[in-house]
Tab-separated table of C-alpha atoms in Angstrom:
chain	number	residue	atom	x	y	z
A	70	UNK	CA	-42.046	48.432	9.839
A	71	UNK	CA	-40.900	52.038	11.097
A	72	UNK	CA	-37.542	52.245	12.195
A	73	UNK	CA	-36.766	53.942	15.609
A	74	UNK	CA	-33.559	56.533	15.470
A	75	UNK	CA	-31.720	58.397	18.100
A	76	UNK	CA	-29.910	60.768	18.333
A	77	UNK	CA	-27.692	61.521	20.907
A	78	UNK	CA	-29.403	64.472	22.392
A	79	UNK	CA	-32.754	62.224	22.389
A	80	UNK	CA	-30.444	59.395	24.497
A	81	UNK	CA	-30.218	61.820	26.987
A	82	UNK	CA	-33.686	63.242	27.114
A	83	UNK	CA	-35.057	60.203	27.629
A	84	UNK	CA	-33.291	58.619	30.729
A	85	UNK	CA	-32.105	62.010	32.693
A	86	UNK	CA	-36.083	62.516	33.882
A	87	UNK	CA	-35.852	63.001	37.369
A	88	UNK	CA	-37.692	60.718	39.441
A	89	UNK	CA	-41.136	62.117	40.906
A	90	UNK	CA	-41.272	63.361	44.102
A	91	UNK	CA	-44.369	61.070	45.533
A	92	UNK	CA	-45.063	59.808	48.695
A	93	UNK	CA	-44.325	56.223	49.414
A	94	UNK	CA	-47.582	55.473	50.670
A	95	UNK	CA	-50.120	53.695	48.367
A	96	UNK	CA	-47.799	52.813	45.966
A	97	UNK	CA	-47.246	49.210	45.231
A	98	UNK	CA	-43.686	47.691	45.443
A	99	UNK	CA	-41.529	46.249	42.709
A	100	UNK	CA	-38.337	44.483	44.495
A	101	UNK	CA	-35.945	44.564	41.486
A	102	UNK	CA	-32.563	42.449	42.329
A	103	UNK	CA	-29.692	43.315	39.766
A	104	UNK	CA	-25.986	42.358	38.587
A	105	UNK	CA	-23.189	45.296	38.681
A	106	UNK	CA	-19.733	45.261	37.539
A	107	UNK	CA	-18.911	48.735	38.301
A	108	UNK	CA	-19.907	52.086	39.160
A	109	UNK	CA	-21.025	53.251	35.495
A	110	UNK	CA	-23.306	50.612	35.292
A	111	UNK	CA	-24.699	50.771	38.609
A	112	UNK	CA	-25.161	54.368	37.324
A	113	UNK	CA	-27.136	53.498	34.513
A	114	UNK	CA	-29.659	51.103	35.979
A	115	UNK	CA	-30.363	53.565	38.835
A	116	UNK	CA	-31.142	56.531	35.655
A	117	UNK	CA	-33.218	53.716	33.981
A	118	UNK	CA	-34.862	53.296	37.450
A	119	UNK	CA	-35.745	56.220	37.931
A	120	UNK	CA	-37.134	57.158	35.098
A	121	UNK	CA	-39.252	54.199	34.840
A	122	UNK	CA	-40.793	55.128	38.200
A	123	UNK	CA	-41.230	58.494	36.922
A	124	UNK	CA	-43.926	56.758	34.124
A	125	UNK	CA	-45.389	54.556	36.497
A	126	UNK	CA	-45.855	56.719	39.603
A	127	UNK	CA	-47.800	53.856	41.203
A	128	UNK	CA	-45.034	51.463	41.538
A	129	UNK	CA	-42.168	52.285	44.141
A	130	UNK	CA	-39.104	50.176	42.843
A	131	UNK	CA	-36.996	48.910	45.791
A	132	UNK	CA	-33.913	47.883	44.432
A	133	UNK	CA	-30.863	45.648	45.492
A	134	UNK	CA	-27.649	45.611	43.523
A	135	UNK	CA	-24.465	42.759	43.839
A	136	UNK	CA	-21.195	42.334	42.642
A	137	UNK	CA	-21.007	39.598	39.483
A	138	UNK	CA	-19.239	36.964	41.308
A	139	UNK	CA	-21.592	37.291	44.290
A	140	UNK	CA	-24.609	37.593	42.441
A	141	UNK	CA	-23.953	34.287	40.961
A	142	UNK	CA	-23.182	32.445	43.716
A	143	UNK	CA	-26.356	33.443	45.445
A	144	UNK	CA	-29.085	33.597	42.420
A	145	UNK	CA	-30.437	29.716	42.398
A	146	UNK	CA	-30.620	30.474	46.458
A	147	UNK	CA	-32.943	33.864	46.108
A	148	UNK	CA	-34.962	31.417	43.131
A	149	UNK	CA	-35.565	28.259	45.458
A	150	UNK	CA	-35.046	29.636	49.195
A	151	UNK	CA	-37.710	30.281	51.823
A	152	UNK	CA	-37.817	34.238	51.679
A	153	UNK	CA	-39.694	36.206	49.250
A	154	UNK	CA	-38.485	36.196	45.812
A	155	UNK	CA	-38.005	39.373	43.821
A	156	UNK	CA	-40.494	40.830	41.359
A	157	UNK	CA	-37.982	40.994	38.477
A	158	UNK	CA	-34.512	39.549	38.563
A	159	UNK	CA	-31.125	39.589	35.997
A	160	UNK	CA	-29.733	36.759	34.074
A	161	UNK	CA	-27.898	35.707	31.060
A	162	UNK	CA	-28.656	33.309	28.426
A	163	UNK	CA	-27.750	29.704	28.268
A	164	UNK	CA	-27.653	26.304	29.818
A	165	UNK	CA	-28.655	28.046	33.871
A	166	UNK	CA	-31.338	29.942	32.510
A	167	UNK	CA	-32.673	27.136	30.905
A	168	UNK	CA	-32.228	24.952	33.987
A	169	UNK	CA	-34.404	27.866	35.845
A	170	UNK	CA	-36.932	28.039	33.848
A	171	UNK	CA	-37.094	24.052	33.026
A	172	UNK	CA	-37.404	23.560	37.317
A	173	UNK	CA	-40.333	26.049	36.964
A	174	UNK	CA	-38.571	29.141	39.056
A	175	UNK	CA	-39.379	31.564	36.146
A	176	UNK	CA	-42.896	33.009	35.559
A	177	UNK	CA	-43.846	32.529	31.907
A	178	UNK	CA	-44.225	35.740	29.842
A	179	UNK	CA	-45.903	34.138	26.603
A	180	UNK	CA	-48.953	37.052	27.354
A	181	UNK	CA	-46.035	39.703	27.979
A	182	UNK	CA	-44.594	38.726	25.000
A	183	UNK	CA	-47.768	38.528	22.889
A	184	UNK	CA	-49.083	41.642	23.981
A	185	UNK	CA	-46.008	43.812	23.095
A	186	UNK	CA	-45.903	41.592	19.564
A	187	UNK	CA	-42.187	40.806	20.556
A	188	UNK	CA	-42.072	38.108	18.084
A	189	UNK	CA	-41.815	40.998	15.270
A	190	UNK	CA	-39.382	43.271	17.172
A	191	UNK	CA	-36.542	40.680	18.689
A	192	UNK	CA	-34.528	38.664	15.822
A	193	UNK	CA	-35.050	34.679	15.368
A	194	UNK	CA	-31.302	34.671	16.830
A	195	UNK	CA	-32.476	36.217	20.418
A	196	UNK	CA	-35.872	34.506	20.549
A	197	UNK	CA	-33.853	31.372	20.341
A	198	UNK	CA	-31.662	32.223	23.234
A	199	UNK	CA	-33.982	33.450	25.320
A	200	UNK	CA	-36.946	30.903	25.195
A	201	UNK	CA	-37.125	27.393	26.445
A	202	UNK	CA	-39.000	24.881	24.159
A	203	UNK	CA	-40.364	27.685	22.484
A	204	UNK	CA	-41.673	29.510	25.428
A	205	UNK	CA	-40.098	33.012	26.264
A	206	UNK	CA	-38.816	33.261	29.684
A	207	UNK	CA	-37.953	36.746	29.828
A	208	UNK	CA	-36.961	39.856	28.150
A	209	UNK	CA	-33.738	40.232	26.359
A	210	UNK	CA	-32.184	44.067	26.960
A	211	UNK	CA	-28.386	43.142	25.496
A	212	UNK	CA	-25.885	41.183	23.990
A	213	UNK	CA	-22.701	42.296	23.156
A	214	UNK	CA	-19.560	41.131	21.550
A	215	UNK	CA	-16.440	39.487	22.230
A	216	UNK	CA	-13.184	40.667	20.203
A	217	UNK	CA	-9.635	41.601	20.384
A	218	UNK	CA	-9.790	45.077	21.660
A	219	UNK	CA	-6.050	46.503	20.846
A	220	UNK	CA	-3.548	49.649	21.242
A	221	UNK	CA	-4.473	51.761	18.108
A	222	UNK	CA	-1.469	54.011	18.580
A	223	UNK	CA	1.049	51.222	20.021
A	224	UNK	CA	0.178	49.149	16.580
A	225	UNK	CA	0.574	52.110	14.452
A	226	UNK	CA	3.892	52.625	15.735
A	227	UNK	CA	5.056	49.011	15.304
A	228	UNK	CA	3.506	48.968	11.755
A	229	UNK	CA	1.215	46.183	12.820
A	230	UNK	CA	-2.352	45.324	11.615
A	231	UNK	CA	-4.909	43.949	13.966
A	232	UNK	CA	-4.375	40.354	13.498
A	233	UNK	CA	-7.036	38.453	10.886
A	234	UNK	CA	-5.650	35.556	10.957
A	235	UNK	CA	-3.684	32.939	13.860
A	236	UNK	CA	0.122	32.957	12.220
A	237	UNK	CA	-0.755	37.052	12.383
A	238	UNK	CA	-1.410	36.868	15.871
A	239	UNK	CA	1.588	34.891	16.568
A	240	UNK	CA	3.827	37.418	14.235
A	241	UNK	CA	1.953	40.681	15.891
A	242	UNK	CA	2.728	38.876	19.169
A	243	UNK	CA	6.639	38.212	18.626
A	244	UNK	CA	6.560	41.753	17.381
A	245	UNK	CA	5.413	42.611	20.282
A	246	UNK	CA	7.983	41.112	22.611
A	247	UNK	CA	10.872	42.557	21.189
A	248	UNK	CA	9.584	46.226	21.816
A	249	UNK	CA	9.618	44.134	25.733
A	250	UNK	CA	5.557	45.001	25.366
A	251	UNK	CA	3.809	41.997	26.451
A	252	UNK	CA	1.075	40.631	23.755
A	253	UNK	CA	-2.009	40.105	25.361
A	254	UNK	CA	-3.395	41.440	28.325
A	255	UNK	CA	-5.597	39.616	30.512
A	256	UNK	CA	-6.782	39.286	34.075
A	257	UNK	CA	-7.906	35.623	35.334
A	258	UNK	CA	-8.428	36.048	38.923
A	259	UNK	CA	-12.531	35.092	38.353
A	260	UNK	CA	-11.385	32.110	35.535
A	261	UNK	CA	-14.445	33.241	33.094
A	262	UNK	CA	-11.089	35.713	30.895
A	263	UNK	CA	-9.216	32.268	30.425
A	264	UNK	CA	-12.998	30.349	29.421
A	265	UNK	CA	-13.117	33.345	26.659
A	266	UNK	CA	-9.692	31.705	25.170
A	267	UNK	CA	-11.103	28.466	25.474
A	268	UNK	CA	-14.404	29.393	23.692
A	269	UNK	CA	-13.165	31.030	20.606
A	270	UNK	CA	-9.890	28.370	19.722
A	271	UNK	CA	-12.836	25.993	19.638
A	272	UNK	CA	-15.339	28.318	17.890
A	273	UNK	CA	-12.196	28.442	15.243
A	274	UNK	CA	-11.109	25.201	15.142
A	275	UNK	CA	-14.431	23.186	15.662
A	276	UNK	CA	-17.451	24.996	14.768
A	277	UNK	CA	-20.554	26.157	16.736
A	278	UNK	CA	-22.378	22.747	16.277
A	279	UNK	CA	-19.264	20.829	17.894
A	280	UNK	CA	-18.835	23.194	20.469
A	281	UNK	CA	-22.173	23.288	21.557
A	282	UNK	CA	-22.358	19.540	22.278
A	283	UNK	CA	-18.990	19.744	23.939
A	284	UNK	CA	-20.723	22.137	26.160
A	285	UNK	CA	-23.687	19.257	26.584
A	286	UNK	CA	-21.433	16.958	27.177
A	287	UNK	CA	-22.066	14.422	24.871
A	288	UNK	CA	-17.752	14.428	23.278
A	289	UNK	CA	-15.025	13.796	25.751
A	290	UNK	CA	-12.463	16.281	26.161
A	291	UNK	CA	-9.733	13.976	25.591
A	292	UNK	CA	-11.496	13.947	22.170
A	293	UNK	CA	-8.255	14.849	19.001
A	294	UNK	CA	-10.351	18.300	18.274
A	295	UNK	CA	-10.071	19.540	21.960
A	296	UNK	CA	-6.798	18.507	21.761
A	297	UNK	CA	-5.669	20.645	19.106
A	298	UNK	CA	-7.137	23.892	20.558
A	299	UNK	CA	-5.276	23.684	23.950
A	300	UNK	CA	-2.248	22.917	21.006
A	301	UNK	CA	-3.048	26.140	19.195
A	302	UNK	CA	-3.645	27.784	23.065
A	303	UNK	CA	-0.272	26.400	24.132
A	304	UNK	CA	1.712	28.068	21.352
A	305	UNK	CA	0.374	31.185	23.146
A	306	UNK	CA	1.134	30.132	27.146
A	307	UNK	CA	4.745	28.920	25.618
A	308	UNK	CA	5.432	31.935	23.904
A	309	UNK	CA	4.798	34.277	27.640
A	310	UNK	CA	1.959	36.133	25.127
A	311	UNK	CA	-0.044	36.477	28.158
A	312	UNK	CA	0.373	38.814	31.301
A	313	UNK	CA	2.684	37.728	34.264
A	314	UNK	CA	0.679	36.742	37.030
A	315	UNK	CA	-2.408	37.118	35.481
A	316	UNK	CA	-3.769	34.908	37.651
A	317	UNK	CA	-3.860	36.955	40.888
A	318	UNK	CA	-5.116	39.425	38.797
A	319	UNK	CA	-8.357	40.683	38.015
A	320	UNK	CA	-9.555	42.072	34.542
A	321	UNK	CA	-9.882	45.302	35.529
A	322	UNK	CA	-6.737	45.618	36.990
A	323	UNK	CA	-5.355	44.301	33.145
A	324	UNK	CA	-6.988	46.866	31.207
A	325	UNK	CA	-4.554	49.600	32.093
A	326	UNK	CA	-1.751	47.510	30.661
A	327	UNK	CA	-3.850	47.832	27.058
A	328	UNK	CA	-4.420	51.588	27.607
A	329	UNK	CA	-1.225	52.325	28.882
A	330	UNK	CA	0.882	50.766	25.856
A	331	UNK	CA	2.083	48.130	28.093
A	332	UNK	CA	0.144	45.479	26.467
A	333	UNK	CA	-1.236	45.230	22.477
A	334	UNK	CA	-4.726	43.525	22.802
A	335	UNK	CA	-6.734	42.284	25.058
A	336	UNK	CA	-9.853	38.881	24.523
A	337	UNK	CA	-13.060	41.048	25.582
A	338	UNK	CA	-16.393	41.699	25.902
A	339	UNK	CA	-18.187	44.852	24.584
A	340	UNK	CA	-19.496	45.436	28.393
A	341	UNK	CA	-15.420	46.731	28.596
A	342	UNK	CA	-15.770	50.361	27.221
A	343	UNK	CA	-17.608	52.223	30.178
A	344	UNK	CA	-14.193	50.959	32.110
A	345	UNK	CA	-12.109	52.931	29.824
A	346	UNK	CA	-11.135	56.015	30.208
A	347	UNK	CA	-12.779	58.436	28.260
A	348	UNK	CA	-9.814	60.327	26.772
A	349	UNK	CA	-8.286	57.136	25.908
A	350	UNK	CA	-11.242	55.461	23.418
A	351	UNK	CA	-10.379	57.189	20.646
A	352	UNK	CA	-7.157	54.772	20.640
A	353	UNK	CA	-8.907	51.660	21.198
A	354	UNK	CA	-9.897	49.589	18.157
A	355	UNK	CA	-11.772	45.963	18.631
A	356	UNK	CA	-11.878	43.101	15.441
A	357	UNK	CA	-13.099	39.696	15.781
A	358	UNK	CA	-10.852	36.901	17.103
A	359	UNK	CA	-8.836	35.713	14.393
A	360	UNK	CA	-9.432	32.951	11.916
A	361	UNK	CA	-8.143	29.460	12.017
A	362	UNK	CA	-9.688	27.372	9.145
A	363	UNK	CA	-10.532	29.113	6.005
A	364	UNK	CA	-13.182	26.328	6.089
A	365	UNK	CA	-14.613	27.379	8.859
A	366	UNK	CA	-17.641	29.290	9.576
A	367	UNK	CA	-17.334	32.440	11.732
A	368	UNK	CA	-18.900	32.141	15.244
A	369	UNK	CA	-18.947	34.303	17.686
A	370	UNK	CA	-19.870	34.875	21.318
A	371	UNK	CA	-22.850	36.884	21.568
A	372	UNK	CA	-23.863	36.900	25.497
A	373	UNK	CA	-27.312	37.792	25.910
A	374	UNK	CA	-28.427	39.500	28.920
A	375	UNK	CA	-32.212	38.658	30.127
A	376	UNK	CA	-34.679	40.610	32.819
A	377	UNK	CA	-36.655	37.567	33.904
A	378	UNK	CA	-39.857	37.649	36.690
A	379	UNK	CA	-39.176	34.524	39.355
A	380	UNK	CA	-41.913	32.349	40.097
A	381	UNK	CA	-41.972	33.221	43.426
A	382	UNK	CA	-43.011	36.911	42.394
A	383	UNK	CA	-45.204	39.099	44.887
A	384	UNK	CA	-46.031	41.718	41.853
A	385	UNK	CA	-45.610	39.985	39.047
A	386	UNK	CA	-48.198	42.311	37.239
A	387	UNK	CA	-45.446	45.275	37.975
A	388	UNK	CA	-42.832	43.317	37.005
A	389	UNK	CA	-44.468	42.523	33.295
A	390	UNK	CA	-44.554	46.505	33.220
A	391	UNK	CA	-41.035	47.066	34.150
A	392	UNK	CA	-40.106	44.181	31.469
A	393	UNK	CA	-42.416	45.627	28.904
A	394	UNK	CA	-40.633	49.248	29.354
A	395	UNK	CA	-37.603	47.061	29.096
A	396	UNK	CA	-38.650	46.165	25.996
A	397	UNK	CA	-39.088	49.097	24.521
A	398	UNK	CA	-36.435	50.949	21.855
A	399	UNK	CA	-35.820	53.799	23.180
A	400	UNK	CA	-34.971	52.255	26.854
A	401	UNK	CA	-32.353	49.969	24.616
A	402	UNK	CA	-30.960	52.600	22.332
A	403	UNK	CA	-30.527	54.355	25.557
A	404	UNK	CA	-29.092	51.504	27.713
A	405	UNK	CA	-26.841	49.594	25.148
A	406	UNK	CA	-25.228	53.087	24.160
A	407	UNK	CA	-23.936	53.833	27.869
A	408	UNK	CA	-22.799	50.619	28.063
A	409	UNK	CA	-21.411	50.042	25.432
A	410	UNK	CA	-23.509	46.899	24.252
A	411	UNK	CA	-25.722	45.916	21.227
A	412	UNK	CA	-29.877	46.519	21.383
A	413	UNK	CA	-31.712	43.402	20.744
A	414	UNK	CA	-34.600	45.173	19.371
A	415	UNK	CA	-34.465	45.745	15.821
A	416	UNK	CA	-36.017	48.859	15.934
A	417	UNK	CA	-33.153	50.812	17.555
A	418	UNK	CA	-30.608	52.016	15.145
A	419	UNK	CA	-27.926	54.842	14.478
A	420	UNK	CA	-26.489	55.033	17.451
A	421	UNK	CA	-23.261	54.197	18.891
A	422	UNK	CA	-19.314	55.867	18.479
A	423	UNK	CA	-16.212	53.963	16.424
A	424	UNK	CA	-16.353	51.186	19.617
A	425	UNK	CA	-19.910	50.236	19.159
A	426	UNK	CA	-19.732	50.171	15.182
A	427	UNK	CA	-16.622	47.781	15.301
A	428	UNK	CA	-18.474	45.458	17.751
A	429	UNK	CA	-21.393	45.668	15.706
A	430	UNK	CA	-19.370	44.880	12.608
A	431	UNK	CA	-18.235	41.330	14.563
A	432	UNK	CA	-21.597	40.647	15.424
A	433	UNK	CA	-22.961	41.164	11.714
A	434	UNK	CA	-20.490	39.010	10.452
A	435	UNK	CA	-21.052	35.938	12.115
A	436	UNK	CA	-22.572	32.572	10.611
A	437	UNK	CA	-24.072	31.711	14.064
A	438	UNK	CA	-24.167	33.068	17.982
A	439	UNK	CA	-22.806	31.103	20.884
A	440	UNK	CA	-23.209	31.806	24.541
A	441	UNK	CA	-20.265	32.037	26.982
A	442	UNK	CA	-18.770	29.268	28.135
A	443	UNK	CA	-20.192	29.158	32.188
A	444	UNK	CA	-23.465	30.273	30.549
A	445	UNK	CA	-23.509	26.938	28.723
A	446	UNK	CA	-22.532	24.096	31.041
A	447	UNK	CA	-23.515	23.093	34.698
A	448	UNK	CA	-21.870	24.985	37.449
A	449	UNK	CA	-20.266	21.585	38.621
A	450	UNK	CA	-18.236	21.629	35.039
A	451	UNK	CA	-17.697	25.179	34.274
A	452	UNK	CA	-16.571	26.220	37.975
A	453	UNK	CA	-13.468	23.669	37.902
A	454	UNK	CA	-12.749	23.622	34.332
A	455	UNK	CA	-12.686	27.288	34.568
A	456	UNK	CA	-10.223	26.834	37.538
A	457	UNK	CA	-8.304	23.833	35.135
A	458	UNK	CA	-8.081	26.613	31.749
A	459	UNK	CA	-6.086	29.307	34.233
A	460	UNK	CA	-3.863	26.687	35.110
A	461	UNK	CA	-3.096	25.692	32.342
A	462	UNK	CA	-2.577	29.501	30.709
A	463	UNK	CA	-0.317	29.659	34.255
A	464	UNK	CA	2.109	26.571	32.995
A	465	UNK	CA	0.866	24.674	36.166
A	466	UNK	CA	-0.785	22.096	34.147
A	467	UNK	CA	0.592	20.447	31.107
A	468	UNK	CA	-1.788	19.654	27.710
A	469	UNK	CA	-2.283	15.834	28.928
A	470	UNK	CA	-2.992	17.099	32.227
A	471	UNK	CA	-5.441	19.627	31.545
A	472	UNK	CA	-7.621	17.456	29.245
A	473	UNK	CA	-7.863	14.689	31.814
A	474	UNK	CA	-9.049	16.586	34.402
A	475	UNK	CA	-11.386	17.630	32.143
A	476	UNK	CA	-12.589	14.997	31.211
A	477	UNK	CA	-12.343	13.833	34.480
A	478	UNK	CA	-14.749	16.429	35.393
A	479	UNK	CA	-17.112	15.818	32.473
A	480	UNK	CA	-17.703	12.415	33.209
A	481	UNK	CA	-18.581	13.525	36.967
A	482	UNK	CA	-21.383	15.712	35.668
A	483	UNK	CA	-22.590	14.055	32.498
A	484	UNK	CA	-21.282	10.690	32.706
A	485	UNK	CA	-18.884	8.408	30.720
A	486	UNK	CA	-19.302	7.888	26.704
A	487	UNK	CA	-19.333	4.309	25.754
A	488	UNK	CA	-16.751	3.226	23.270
A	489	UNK	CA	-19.397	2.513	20.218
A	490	UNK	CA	-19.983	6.330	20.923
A	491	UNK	CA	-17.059	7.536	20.582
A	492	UNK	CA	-16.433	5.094	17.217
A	493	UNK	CA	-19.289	6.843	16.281
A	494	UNK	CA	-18.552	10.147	16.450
């Protein structure tokens, strides 16, 4: 199979078309409703936009754009309410998408998908994540990494090596402290930073298969192996590794503290570089979270973003066009290289700075993907657990405290596990 390869003057050439200058009459609308968490993304769906429009002149793309938090709050509302549906709407991978598509508010795209022979271009990984019993339910334009982005210069100084390993996390940490630089950086206003914690001790600790039916909720969190990550996270919370106040604090308003030298590291997503300054990424260096069992396999949290055409759809024929272009590699090289993500299709390669090569080189060396953690569960779990995990990084709640509610929760959504199940397991 060819390989597709950009270069970076190519990137550019392809989404800096300007949009046509053509009446709005006669032209048939695409309403396009999408996710922002900033202005350089805004920026770079408005470019791809534009020059999508500027290929299909006979579609005039009316768009709508929302902050994260709002955007979820409102999406199963805009999928189920009495006004018109969009054409072609954002989403991410995981449990809610699947609960979508499974109460039939997402338009199959088995012909979309058939047609552009995605099956040969998209990796057995993605198709996985973004199909429902086997059926597609949208396009996949992104995943990205999580890692432990850090101070490249600060560390240098100290003599310190990105941490590999949990007892060099904990030494880097104390390290850390007595230059009075706090370890770890982190903003958990939204709750979703502290889930990332929770995610990868378990990852470590547990596994992807154990984690997964955690997430299900088919093993109590009162469970010994759920216990002994909020051990391992407690080290952390006990040690003050994390930032003061964190929890009135957003993630953006963290990052500085990396940047700045006022903080080492910082538990991320690859979607963080476009909020970095650019004179500072040079200094910033990202590895994967660090091991816990030798024994282990290495999992990591892959979030995969999905364009998806709601069942409700007035043009869905315009919206399997937009997808399609969506598709293709040079929108993705284009798109994951501004922001700062990975390209699904596995025709886009050589592209990407020192950043985008590290987070690759977490990705590639993985034993199996999992999906954030509010991606994964019911909203009536992951909205108070997330709530229970910032507590608990706060010192409001103790260990035993944290786990029952928990499990408290869990048994609201998914019910109680007999006894002979839990001898079982």
């Amino acid at each position: 199979m060819p390989v597709f390869r950009c270069t970076a003057a190519l990137l550019i050439t392809i989404m800096t078309i300007p949009a046509l200058a053509i009446a709005k009459s006669g032209r048939e609308p695409l309403d396009v409703v999408l996710m922002v968490s900033g202005g350089e993304q805004r920026q770079v769906y408005m470019e791809l936009l534009r020059s999508f429009e500027a290929q299909h002149p006979h579609l005039d793309v009316r768009h709508r754009e929302y902050e994260q938090e709002n955007y979820k709050a409102n999406i199963e509302s805009w999928l189920t309410g009495d006004s018109q549906a969009p054409d072609v709407m954002f989403w991410f991978a995981g449990h809610l998408m699947d609960d979508f598509y499974r109460k039939g508010l997402i338009r199959p795209v088995d012909d979309l998908w058939q047609a552009q022979n995605w099956d040969t271009v998209f990796p057995e990984s993605i198709r996985r994540v973004v199909s429902f019993a086997g059926q597609p339910m949208g396009v996949p334009i992104a995943y990205y990494h999580w890692g432990l982005y850090y101070n490249k210069a600060l560390f240098q100084r100290l003599g310190l090596n990105p941490p590999e390993t949990w007892d060099a996390l904990l030494e880097a940490g104390e390290r850390l402290k007595a230059e009075g630089i706090t370890p770890v950086a982190v903003g958990t206003k939204a709750g979703w930073t502290a889930a990332a914690w929770f995610d990868y001790l378990n990852l470590r600790l547990n596994g992807l298969a154990f984690h997964e039916r955690l997430m299900r909720g088919e093993v109590p969190f009162d469970d010994d192996r759920v216990r002994a990550v909020f051990e391992h996270w407690q080290q952390l919370v006990k040690g003050d590794f994390f930032l003061q106040g964190h929890a009135g604090m957003s993630w953006r308003n963290a990052l500085p503290f990396l940047y700045r030298g006022h903080a080492g590291m910082m538990l991320m997503g690859g979607f963080v570089k476009p909020q970095f300054p650019d004179s500072v990424l040079d200094n910033i260096g990202v590895v994967r979270f660090p091991l816990l069992q030798s024994t282990r396999g290495v999992y990591e949290n892959a979030p995969t973003d999905i364009f998806f055409i709601p069942a409700g759809a007035d043009n869905p024929e315009g919206a399997k066009t937009l997808l399609a272009y969506m598709g293709e590699p040079e929108t993705q090289a284009w798109f994951n290289h501004r922001l700062g993500t990975t390209a699904p299709n596995i025709n886009v390669t050589g592209y990407g700075d020192s950043i985008d090569e590290q987070g690759g080189e977490v990705l590639a060396g993985a034993d199996g993907y999992s999906q954030f953690f509010d991606r994964n569960t019911p909203r009536a779990l992951s909205n108070p657990a997330m709530e229970v995990f910032v507590d608990f990084m706060s010192g409001k709640l103790s260990l035993d405290k944290a786990l029952a509610q928990l499990e408290g929760l869990r048994v609201a959504v998914f019910g109680p596990i007999s006894n002979q199940a839990r001898l079982i397991e």
